[in-house]
Amino acid sequence: ESTMVTIADLKKEAEAHVRYEKDKTTKIATVTFSRMDKHNTATIGMRARFGEIVHKANIDDDVKVLVIRGEGDNFGSGGDLNEHGDLYLNPKPGDGFLVDLEIDDPDVKYPPVGSYRYLHGLTDYYAKARSGNRPLQEFKKISIVEAKGYCYGWHFYVAGDADIVIASDDALFGHPSFRYAGWGPRMWNWLETVGLRAFSEMLFTGRPFTAQEMYTANRFVNSVVPRDQLETEVAKYAHACSITRPNDVVVAQKTFIEAYKQYRGEYFGSLLTGWLEGML
């Protein structure tokens, strides 16, 4: 009997850490990251579950607005690096990323350690919405991120991809890999959303930016409020979005915006990221 862990196992485990609820009356749905002992760091299963939720909400006629938030003091501090352990830097023969790629067929042979494809198979997959790393780019409804505390790494992707970002004044934005790897995924997109000067500073100094700095940096953040007013402010924006034009109009609007983003090279930047990371 196989003891192979599958993506289905990891998604099931992640149900406790990525909660989803929707109000059919208001058409406002909410994703809540809840892994507070780890600052809401995202596991493989959490990312896959998030991608699946966004995919379903995109079709669901009972959803018009998707609010994404974190339970506790932080939105989230990125992906759980411990989960991959030495698979990146010290892989052993037979290692691979089949689970991340949602492949549970034992007859599929993963590219060998030392090959370009060993890492690129994964990093290129991360450029796809299905992987859970950029699903909001393909989401044709309205997405609102409630940012507070740490908004790092993978959670910074989510904020960068959202339509609207509401932040508490104690929120910090950035990507730790600027310090330990030199590059971070989605840099192309952040040049667009943060702005060239501000993003260059974040990239080259490695320091996080405050909510107020992100508010003035190309208006990456739409509104900054004290922590005790954050949920009320998010609810105000969600309500305003929920009572305007119907879903069909929103989808048309979002298609227009997505076409603009692709004209500006959003997905092209993701593909370049996959190539660069695959080279390590």
PDB file of C-alpha atoms in Angstrom:
ATOM      1  CA  GLU A   1       0.000   0.000   0.000  1.00  0.00           C
ATOM      2  CA  SER A   2       1.415   3.389  -1.020  1.00  0.00           C
ATOM      3  CA  THR A   3       2.307   5.888   1.687  1.00  0.00           C
ATOM      4  CA  MET A   4       2.920   8.623  -0.870  1.00  0.00           C
ATOM      5  CA  VAL A   5       1.599  11.984   0.291  1.00  0.00           C
ATOM      6  CA  THR A   6      -0.695  13.544  -2.310  1.00  0.00           C
ATOM      7  CA  ILE A   7      -1.781  17.128  -2.919  1.00  0.00           C
ATOM      8  CA  ALA A   8      -5.276  16.025  -1.882  1.00  0.00           C
ATOM      9  CA  ASP A   9      -3.876  15.063   1.547  1.00  0.00           C
ATOM     10  CA  LEU A  10      -2.179  18.449   1.891  1.00  0.00           C
ATOM     11  CA  LYS A  11      -5.281  20.369   0.775  1.00  0.00           C
ATOM     12  CA  LYS A  12      -7.376  18.463   3.324  1.00  0.00           C
ATOM     13  CA  GLU A  13      -4.876  19.314   6.048  1.00  0.00           C
ATOM     14  CA  ALA A  14      -4.968  22.957   4.914  1.00  0.00           C
ATOM     15  CA  GLU A  15      -8.719  23.291   5.431  1.00  0.00           C
ATOM     16  CA  ALA A  16      -8.019  24.221   9.053  1.00  0.00           C
ATOM     17  CA  HIS A  17      -5.590  26.934   7.937  1.00  0.00           C
ATOM     18  CA  VAL A  18      -7.457  28.423   4.962  1.00  0.00           C
ATOM     19  CA  ARG A  19     -11.081  29.025   5.888  1.00  0.00           C
ATOM     20  CA  TYR A  20     -13.675  30.074   3.332  1.00  0.00           C
ATOM     21  CA  GLU A  21     -17.139  31.483   3.843  1.00  0.00           C
ATOM     22  CA  LYS A  22     -19.586  33.441   1.732  1.00  0.00           C
ATOM     23  CA  ASP A  23     -22.701  35.515   2.253  1.00  0.00           C
ATOM     24  CA  LYS A  24     -25.108  34.713  -0.577  1.00  0.00           C
ATOM     25  CA  THR A  25     -27.140  37.840   0.156  1.00  0.00           C
ATOM     26  CA  THR A  26     -24.311  40.363  -0.149  1.00  0.00           C
ATOM     27  CA  LYS A  27     -22.188  38.184  -2.494  1.00  0.00           C
ATOM     28  CA  ILE A  28     -19.159  38.944  -0.310  1.00  0.00           C
ATOM     29  CA  ALA A  29     -16.925  35.923   0.364  1.00  0.00           C
ATOM     30  CA  THR A  30     -13.983  35.755   2.754  1.00  0.00           C
ATOM     31  CA  VAL A  31     -10.769  33.752   2.784  1.00  0.00           C
ATOM     32  CA  THR A  32      -9.045  33.689   6.177  1.00  0.00           C
ATOM     33  CA  PHE A  33      -5.502  32.403   6.612  1.00  0.00           C
ATOM     34  CA  SER A  34      -5.229  30.877  10.064  1.00  0.00           C
ATOM     35  CA  ARG A  35      -1.897  29.386  11.100  1.00  0.00           C
ATOM     36  CA  MET A  36      -1.139  31.807  13.870  1.00  0.00           C
ATOM     37  CA  ASP A  37       1.636  29.818  15.536  1.00  0.00           C
ATOM     38  CA  LYS A  38       3.617  30.295  12.293  1.00  0.00           C
ATOM     39  CA  HIS A  39       2.508  33.891  11.493  1.00  0.00           C
ATOM     40  CA  ASN A  40       0.126  32.376   8.905  1.00  0.00           C
ATOM     41  CA  THR A  41       3.000  31.066   6.748  1.00  0.00           C
ATOM     42  CA  ALA A  42       1.606  29.184   3.763  1.00  0.00           C
ATOM     43  CA  THR A  43       2.202  25.468   3.199  1.00  0.00           C
ATOM     44  CA  ILE A  44       2.012  23.666  -0.160  1.00  0.00           C
ATOM     45  CA  GLY A  45      -1.515  22.591   0.758  1.00  0.00           C
ATOM     46  CA  MET A  46      -2.554  26.106   1.777  1.00  0.00           C
ATOM     47  CA  ARG A  47      -1.361  27.590  -1.504  1.00  0.00           C
ATOM     48  CA  ALA A  48      -3.097  24.863  -3.500  1.00  0.00           C
ATOM     49  CA  ARG A  49      -6.313  25.278  -1.498  1.00  0.00           C
ATOM     50  CA  PHE A  50      -6.209  29.048  -1.967  1.00  0.00           C
ATOM     51  CA  GLY A  51      -5.814  28.619  -5.734  1.00  0.00           C
ATOM     52  CA  GLU A  52      -8.752  26.202  -5.780  1.00  0.00           C
ATOM     53  CA  ILE A  53     -10.964  28.544  -3.733  1.00  0.00           C
ATOM     54  CA  VAL A  54     -10.242  31.480  -6.057  1.00  0.00           C
ATOM     55  CA  HIS A  55     -10.952  29.282  -9.095  1.00  0.00           C
ATOM     56  CA  LYS A  56     -14.335  28.238  -7.691  1.00  0.00           C
ATOM     57  CA  ALA A  57     -15.252  31.754  -6.515  1.00  0.00           C
ATOM     58  CA  ASN A  58     -14.472  33.024 -10.000  1.00  0.00           C
ATOM     59  CA  ILE A  59     -17.337  30.916 -11.390  1.00  0.00           C
ATOM     60  CA  ASP A  60     -19.683  31.066  -8.395  1.00  0.00           C
ATOM     61  CA  ASP A  61     -22.594  33.432  -9.117  1.00  0.00           C
ATOM     62  CA  ASP A  62     -23.057  33.856  -5.354  1.00  0.00           C
ATOM     63  CA  VAL A  63     -19.683  35.656  -5.175  1.00  0.00           C
ATOM     64  CA  LYS A  64     -18.908  39.173  -6.370  1.00  0.00           C
ATOM     65  CA  VAL A  65     -16.299  40.357  -3.845  1.00  0.00           C
ATOM     66  CA  LEU A  66     -13.562  38.246  -2.262  1.00  0.00           C
ATOM     67  CA  VAL A  67     -11.951  39.552   0.936  1.00  0.00           C
ATOM     68  CA  ILE A  68      -8.625  37.932   1.863  1.00  0.00           C
ATOM     69  CA  ARG A  69      -7.378  38.322   5.422  1.00  0.00           C
ATOM     70  CA  GLY A  70      -5.236  36.749   8.115  1.00  0.00           C
ATOM     71  CA  GLU A  71      -6.331  35.708  11.576  1.00  0.00           C
ATOM     72  CA  GLY A  72      -4.392  37.190  14.478  1.00  0.00           C
ATOM     73  CA  ASP A  73      -1.731  39.884  14.288  1.00  0.00           C
ATOM     74  CA  ASN A  74      -0.467  39.291  10.737  1.00  0.00           C
ATOM     75  CA  PHE A  75      -1.721  38.873   7.209  1.00  0.00           C
ATOM     76  CA  GLY A  76       1.140  36.407   6.734  1.00  0.00           C
ATOM     77  CA  SER A  77       4.904  36.086   6.514  1.00  0.00           C
ATOM     78  CA  GLY A  78       5.213  34.116   3.271  1.00  0.00           C
ATOM     79  CA  GLY A  79       5.719  30.491   2.363  1.00  0.00           C
ATOM     80  CA  ASP A  80       6.875  27.873   4.853  1.00  0.00           C
ATOM     81  CA  LEU A  81      10.506  27.367   3.849  1.00  0.00           C
ATOM     82  CA  ASN A  82      10.959  24.410   6.206  1.00  0.00           C
ATOM     83  CA  GLU A  83       8.473  22.424   4.160  1.00  0.00           C
ATOM     84  CA  HIS A  84      10.899  22.026   1.252  1.00  0.00           C
ATOM     85  CA  GLY A  85      13.883  21.569   3.542  1.00  0.00           C
ATOM     86  CA  ASP A  86      16.933  20.726   1.452  1.00  0.00           C
ATOM     87  CA  LEU A  87      15.040  20.066  -1.782  1.00  0.00           C
ATOM     88  CA  TYR A  88      16.304  23.366  -3.199  1.00  0.00           C
ATOM     89  CA  LEU A  89      19.923  23.621  -2.141  1.00  0.00           C
ATOM     90  CA  ASN A  90      20.932  20.116  -1.034  1.00  0.00           C
ATOM     91  CA  PRO A  91      18.776  17.684  -3.000  1.00  0.00           C
ATOM     92  CA  LYS A  92      19.439  13.948  -2.918  1.00  0.00           C
ATOM     93  CA  PRO A  93      18.968  11.480  -5.777  1.00  0.00           C
ATOM     94  CA  GLY A  94      15.290  10.648  -6.112  1.00  0.00           C
ATOM     95  CA  ASP A  95      14.099  13.995  -4.720  1.00  0.00           C
ATOM     96  CA  GLY A  96      11.529  16.031  -6.602  1.00  0.00           C
ATOM     97  CA  PHE A  97       8.483  18.249  -6.454  1.00  0.00           C
ATOM     98  CA  LEU A  98       5.727  15.969  -7.770  1.00  0.00           C
ATOM     99  CA  VAL A  99       3.420  16.782  -4.843  1.00  0.00           C
ATOM    100  CA  ASP A 100       3.708  20.549  -5.454  1.00  0.00           C
ATOM    101  CA  LEU A 101       2.884  19.902  -9.113  1.00  0.00           C
ATOM    102  CA  GLU A 102      -0.264  17.972  -8.105  1.00  0.00           C
ATOM    103  CA  ILE A 103       1.066  14.765  -9.649  1.00  0.00           C
ATOM    104  CA  ASP A 104       0.395  11.622  -7.613  1.00  0.00           C
ATOM    105  CA  ASP A 105       1.093   9.089 -10.350  1.00  0.00           C
ATOM    106  CA  PRO A 106       4.052   6.899  -9.235  1.00  0.00           C
ATOM    107  CA  ASP A 107       4.800   6.129 -12.874  1.00  0.00           C
ATOM    108  CA  VAL A 108       5.789   9.772 -13.519  1.00  0.00           C
ATOM    109  CA  LYS A 109       9.556  10.187 -13.337  1.00  0.00           C
ATOM    110  CA  TYR A 110      10.706  13.533 -11.994  1.00  0.00           C
ATOM    111  CA  PRO A 111      13.754  15.134 -13.720  1.00  0.00           C
ATOM    112  CA  PRO A 112      17.002  14.189 -11.972  1.00  0.00           C
ATOM    113  CA  VAL A 113      18.884  16.231  -9.388  1.00  0.00           C
ATOM    114  CA  GLY A 114      21.416  18.433 -11.156  1.00  0.00           C
ATOM    115  CA  SER A 115      19.318  18.984 -14.271  1.00  0.00           C
ATOM    116  CA  TYR A 116      17.928  22.402 -15.149  1.00  0.00           C
ATOM    117  CA  ARG A 117      14.447  20.893 -15.181  1.00  0.00           C
ATOM    118  CA  TYR A 118      14.771  19.672 -11.585  1.00  0.00           C
ATOM    119  CA  LEU A 119      14.036  23.153 -10.283  1.00  0.00           C
ATOM    120  CA  HIS A 120      12.515  24.813 -13.334  1.00  0.00           C
ATOM    121  CA  GLY A 121       9.606  22.376 -13.444  1.00  0.00           C
ATOM    122  CA  LEU A 122       8.521  23.807 -10.104  1.00  0.00           C
ATOM    123  CA  THR A 123       9.396  27.471 -10.598  1.00  0.00           C
ATOM    124  CA  ASP A 124       7.655  27.568 -13.976  1.00  0.00           C
ATOM    125  CA  TYR A 125       4.583  25.966 -12.396  1.00  0.00           C
ATOM    126  CA  TYR A 126       4.635  28.716  -9.780  1.00  0.00           C
ATOM    127  CA  ALA A 127       3.977  31.170 -12.643  1.00  0.00           C
ATOM    128  CA  LYS A 128       0.580  29.509 -13.165  1.00  0.00           C
ATOM    129  CA  ALA A 129      -2.564  30.578 -11.316  1.00  0.00           C
ATOM    130  CA  ARG A 130      -3.333  26.952 -10.457  1.00  0.00           C
ATOM    131  CA  SER A 131      -0.249  26.738  -8.221  1.00  0.00           C
ATOM    132  CA  GLY A 132      -1.803  29.244  -5.834  1.00  0.00           C
ATOM    133  CA  ASN A 133       0.927  31.831  -6.428  1.00  0.00           C
ATOM    134  CA  ARG A 134      -0.968  34.181  -8.756  1.00  0.00           C
ATOM    135  CA  PRO A 135      -4.630  33.120  -8.888  1.00  0.00           C
ATOM    136  CA  LEU A 136      -5.917  36.643  -8.257  1.00  0.00           C
ATOM    137  CA  GLN A 137      -4.386  37.728 -11.584  1.00  0.00           C
ATOM    138  CA  GLU A 138      -6.974  35.531 -13.325  1.00  0.00           C
ATOM    139  CA  PHE A 139      -9.812  36.286 -10.892  1.00  0.00           C
ATOM    140  CA  LYS A 140     -12.565  38.148 -12.747  1.00  0.00           C
ATOM    141  CA  LYS A 141     -14.384  39.348  -9.624  1.00  0.00           C
ATOM    142  CA  ILE A 142     -13.238  42.000  -7.096  1.00  0.00           C
ATOM    143  CA  SER A 143     -10.513  41.063  -4.608  1.00  0.00           C
ATOM    144  CA  ILE A 144      -9.715  43.035  -1.448  1.00  0.00           C
ATOM    145  CA  VAL A 145      -6.749  42.282   0.824  1.00  0.00           C
ATOM    146  CA  GLU A 146      -6.853  43.181   4.517  1.00  0.00           C
ATOM    147  CA  ALA A 147      -3.156  43.748   5.316  1.00  0.00           C
ATOM    148  CA  LYS A 148      -1.791  43.967   8.856  1.00  0.00           C
ATOM    149  CA  GLY A 149       1.431  43.114  10.632  1.00  0.00           C
ATOM    150  CA  TYR A 150       3.670  41.080   8.357  1.00  0.00           C
ATOM    151  CA  CYS A 151       2.726  41.096   4.673  1.00  0.00           C
ATOM    152  CA  TYR A 152       5.810  39.251   3.443  1.00  0.00           C
ATOM    153  CA  GLY A 153       6.793  36.847   0.708  1.00  0.00           C
ATOM    154  CA  TRP A 154       3.893  34.838  -0.676  1.00  0.00           C
ATOM    155  CA  HIS A 155       1.421  37.073   1.148  1.00  0.00           C
ATOM    156  CA  PHE A 156       3.041  40.036  -0.609  1.00  0.00           C
ATOM    157  CA  TYR A 157       2.225  38.254  -3.917  1.00  0.00           C
ATOM    158  CA  VAL A 158      -1.423  38.099  -2.857  1.00  0.00           C
ATOM    159  CA  ALA A 159      -1.483  41.797  -1.938  1.00  0.00           C
ATOM    160  CA  GLY A 160       0.270  42.728  -5.177  1.00  0.00           C
ATOM    161  CA  ASP A 161      -2.262  40.772  -7.226  1.00  0.00           C
ATOM    162  CA  ALA A 162      -5.388  42.074  -5.460  1.00  0.00           C
ATOM    163  CA  ASP A 163      -7.606  44.841  -6.807  1.00  0.00           C
ATOM    164  CA  ILE A 164      -7.734  46.788  -3.543  1.00  0.00           C
ATOM    165  CA  VAL A 165      -5.436  46.697  -0.486  1.00  0.00           C
ATOM    166  CA  ILE A 166      -6.556  48.107   2.868  1.00  0.00           C
ATOM    167  CA  ALA A 167      -3.797  48.216   5.491  1.00  0.00           C
ATOM    168  CA  SER A 168      -3.499  48.881   9.187  1.00  0.00           C
ATOM    169  CA  ASP A 169      -0.836  51.453  10.036  1.00  0.00           C
ATOM    170  CA  ASP A 170       1.393  48.734  11.544  1.00  0.00           C
ATOM    171  CA  ALA A 171       1.576  46.660   8.330  1.00  0.00           C
ATOM    172  CA  LEU A 172       4.990  45.877   6.805  1.00  0.00           C
ATOM    173  CA  PHE A 173       5.427  44.896   3.144  1.00  0.00           C
ATOM    174  CA  GLY A 174       8.381  43.157   1.498  1.00  0.00           C
ATOM    175  CA  HIS A 175      10.001  39.921   0.404  1.00  0.00           C
ATOM    176  CA  PRO A 176      12.710  38.207   2.504  1.00  0.00           C
ATOM    177  CA  SER A 177      14.374  36.664  -0.540  1.00  0.00           C
ATOM    178  CA  PHE A 178      15.732  40.087  -1.540  1.00  0.00           C
ATOM    179  CA  ARG A 179      18.129  39.521   1.361  1.00  0.00           C
ATOM    180  CA  TYR A 180      18.896  35.800   1.095  1.00  0.00           C
ATOM    181  CA  ALA A 181      18.583  35.085  -2.644  1.00  0.00           C
ATOM    182  CA  GLY A 182      18.882  38.447  -4.354  1.00  0.00           C
ATOM    183  CA  TRP A 183      15.670  38.254  -6.342  1.00  0.00           C
ATOM    184  CA  GLY A 184      12.059  37.612  -5.484  1.00  0.00           C
ATOM    185  CA  PRO A 185       9.337  36.207  -7.666  1.00  0.00           C
ATOM    186  CA  ARG A 186       6.929  38.637  -9.324  1.00  0.00           C
ATOM    187  CA  MET A 187       9.452  41.493  -9.443  1.00  0.00           C
ATOM    188  CA  TRP A 188       8.108  42.619 -12.823  1.00  0.00           C
ATOM    189  CA  ASN A 189       4.643  43.032 -11.353  1.00  0.00           C
ATOM    190  CA  TRP A 190       5.952  44.913  -8.317  1.00  0.00           C
ATOM    191  CA  LEU A 191       7.799  47.401 -10.516  1.00  0.00           C
ATOM    192  CA  GLU A 192       4.339  48.212 -11.868  1.00  0.00           C
ATOM    193  CA  THR A 193       2.421  48.265  -8.585  1.00  0.00           C
ATOM    194  CA  VAL A 194       5.006  49.704  -6.175  1.00  0.00           C
ATOM    195  CA  GLY A 195       6.751  51.984  -8.684  1.00  0.00           C
ATOM    196  CA  LEU A 196      10.330  52.010  -9.929  1.00  0.00           C
ATOM    197  CA  ARG A 197      12.011  54.213  -7.309  1.00  0.00           C
ATOM    198  CA  ALA A 198      10.302  52.760  -4.257  1.00  0.00           C
ATOM    199  CA  PHE A 199      10.623  49.169  -5.429  1.00  0.00           C
ATOM    200  CA  SER A 200      14.306  49.656  -6.257  1.00  0.00           C
ATOM    201  CA  GLU A 201      14.861  50.796  -2.682  1.00  0.00           C
ATOM    202  CA  MET A 202      12.976  47.806  -1.281  1.00  0.00           C
ATOM    203  CA  LEU A 203      14.901  45.438  -3.547  1.00  0.00           C
ATOM    204  CA  PHE A 204      18.407  46.771  -2.959  1.00  0.00           C
ATOM    205  CA  THR A 205      18.168  47.570   0.756  1.00  0.00           C
ATOM    206  CA  GLY A 206      16.031  44.547   1.630  1.00  0.00           C
ATOM    207  CA  ARG A 207      14.061  46.611   4.139  1.00  0.00           C
ATOM    208  CA  PRO A 208      10.303  46.286   4.506  1.00  0.00           C
ATOM    209  CA  PHE A 209       8.085  49.252   3.679  1.00  0.00           C
ATOM    210  CA  THR A 210       5.426  50.551   6.062  1.00  0.00           C
ATOM    211  CA  ALA A 211       1.768  50.859   5.144  1.00  0.00           C
ATOM    212  CA  GLN A 212       2.118  54.634   4.853  1.00  0.00           C
ATOM    213  CA  GLU A 213       5.112  54.262   2.524  1.00  0.00           C
ATOM    214  CA  MET A 214       3.150  51.823   0.365  1.00  0.00           C
ATOM    215  CA  TYR A 215       0.261  54.297   0.320  1.00  0.00           C
ATOM    216  CA  THR A 216       2.514  56.948  -1.202  1.00  0.00           C
ATOM    217  CA  ALA A 217       4.439  54.463  -3.406  1.00  0.00           C
ATOM    218  CA  ASN A 218       2.302  54.385  -6.532  1.00  0.00           C
ATOM    219  CA  ARG A 219      -0.750  53.887  -4.298  1.00  0.00           C
ATOM    220  CA  PHE A 220       0.008  50.189  -3.782  1.00  0.00           C
ATOM    221  CA  VAL A 221      -2.208  50.543  -0.693  1.00  0.00           C
ATOM    222  CA  ASN A 222      -5.633  52.191  -1.082  1.00  0.00           C
ATOM    223  CA  SER A 223      -6.286  53.137   2.537  1.00  0.00           C
ATOM    224  CA  VAL A 224      -4.321  53.131   5.810  1.00  0.00           C
ATOM    225  CA  VAL A 225      -6.162  53.077   9.122  1.00  0.00           C
ATOM    226  CA  PRO A 226      -5.370  52.267  12.777  1.00  0.00           C
ATOM    227  CA  ARG A 227      -5.517  48.528  13.566  1.00  0.00           C
ATOM    228  CA  ASP A 228      -8.750  48.822  15.547  1.00  0.00           C
ATOM    229  CA  GLN A 229     -10.482  50.341  12.501  1.00  0.00           C
ATOM    230  CA  LEU A 230      -9.128  47.880   9.916  1.00  0.00           C
ATOM    231  CA  GLU A 231     -12.027  45.431   9.708  1.00  0.00           C
ATOM    232  CA  THR A 232     -14.559  48.269   9.574  1.00  0.00           C
ATOM    233  CA  GLU A 233     -12.642  49.936   6.727  1.00  0.00           C
ATOM    234  CA  VAL A 234     -12.422  46.665   4.785  1.00  0.00           C
ATOM    235  CA  ALA A 235     -16.152  46.075   5.299  1.00  0.00           C
ATOM    236  CA  LYS A 236     -16.856  49.590   3.976  1.00  0.00           C
ATOM    237  CA  TYR A 237     -14.900  48.927   0.780  1.00  0.00           C
ATOM    238  CA  ALA A 238     -16.391  45.429   0.355  1.00  0.00           C
ATOM    239  CA  HIS A 239     -19.904  46.834   0.769  1.00  0.00           C
ATOM    240  CA  ALA A 240     -19.258  49.630  -1.741  1.00  0.00           C
ATOM    241  CA  CYS A 241     -17.985  47.111  -4.296  1.00  0.00           C
ATOM    242  CA  SER A 242     -20.866  44.710  -3.646  1.00  0.00           C
ATOM    243  CA  ILE A 243     -23.652  47.208  -4.450  1.00  0.00           C
ATOM    244  CA  THR A 244     -22.359  48.605  -7.752  1.00  0.00           C
ATOM    245  CA  ARG A 245     -22.630  46.974 -11.179  1.00  0.00           C
ATOM    246  CA  PRO A 246     -23.629  43.282 -11.478  1.00  0.00           C
ATOM    247  CA  ASN A 247     -21.190  40.394 -11.864  1.00  0.00           C
ATOM    248  CA  ASP A 248     -21.338  40.365 -15.665  1.00  0.00           C
ATOM    249  CA  VAL A 249     -20.194  43.998 -15.770  1.00  0.00           C
ATOM    250  CA  VAL A 250     -17.445  43.358 -13.201  1.00  0.00           C
ATOM    251  CA  VAL A 251     -16.124  40.422 -15.229  1.00  0.00           C
ATOM    252  CA  ALA A 252     -16.040  42.611 -18.333  1.00  0.00           C
ATOM    253  CA  GLN A 253     -14.219  45.335 -16.388  1.00  0.00           C
ATOM    254  CA  LYS A 254     -11.709  42.855 -14.972  1.00  0.00           C
ATOM    255  CA  THR A 255     -11.101  41.355 -18.423  1.00  0.00           C
ATOM    256  CA  PHE A 256     -10.205  44.841 -19.643  1.00  0.00           C
ATOM    257  CA  ILE A 257      -7.806  45.302 -16.697  1.00  0.00           C
ATOM    258  CA  GLU A 258      -6.260  41.862 -17.251  1.00  0.00           C
ATOM    259  CA  ALA A 259      -5.668  42.679 -20.924  1.00  0.00           C
ATOM    260  CA  TYR A 260      -3.888  45.863 -19.820  1.00  0.00           C
ATOM    261  CA  LYS A 261      -1.763  43.929 -17.311  1.00  0.00           C
ATOM    262  CA  GLN A 262      -0.745  41.454 -19.983  1.00  0.00           C
ATOM    263  CA  TYR A 263       0.084  44.305 -22.341  1.00  0.00           C
ATOM    264  CA  ARG A 264       2.377  45.540 -19.543  1.00  0.00           C
ATOM    265  CA  GLY A 265       3.885  42.066 -19.263  1.00  0.00           C
ATOM    266  CA  GLU A 266       2.557  40.704 -15.955  1.00  0.00           C
ATOM    267  CA  TYR A 267       2.617  37.043 -16.993  1.00  0.00           C
ATOM    268  CA  PHE A 268       5.783  37.553 -19.019  1.00  0.00           C
ATOM    269  CA  GLY A 269       7.420  38.690 -15.778  1.00  0.00           C
ATOM    270  CA  SER A 270       6.199  35.533 -14.035  1.00  0.00           C
ATOM    271  CA  LEU A 271       7.700  33.359 -16.785  1.00  0.00           C
ATOM    272  CA  LEU A 272      11.020  35.206 -16.449  1.00  0.00           C
ATOM    273  CA  THR A 273      10.882  34.584 -12.711  1.00  0.00           C
ATOM    274  CA  GLY A 274      10.462  30.860 -13.324  1.00  0.00           C
ATOM    275  CA  TRP A 275      13.449  30.880 -15.658  1.00  0.00           C
ATOM    276  CA  LEU A 276      15.645  32.890 -13.288  1.00  0.00           C
ATOM    277  CA  GLU A 277      14.777  30.829 -10.213  1.00  0.00           C
ATOM    278  CA  GLY A 278      15.211  27.626 -12.197  1.00  0.00           C
ATOM    279  CA  MET A 279      18.809  28.716 -12.912  1.00  0.00           C
ATOM    280  CA  LEU A 280      19.361  29.268  -9.142  1.00  0.00           C
TER     281      LEU A 280
END
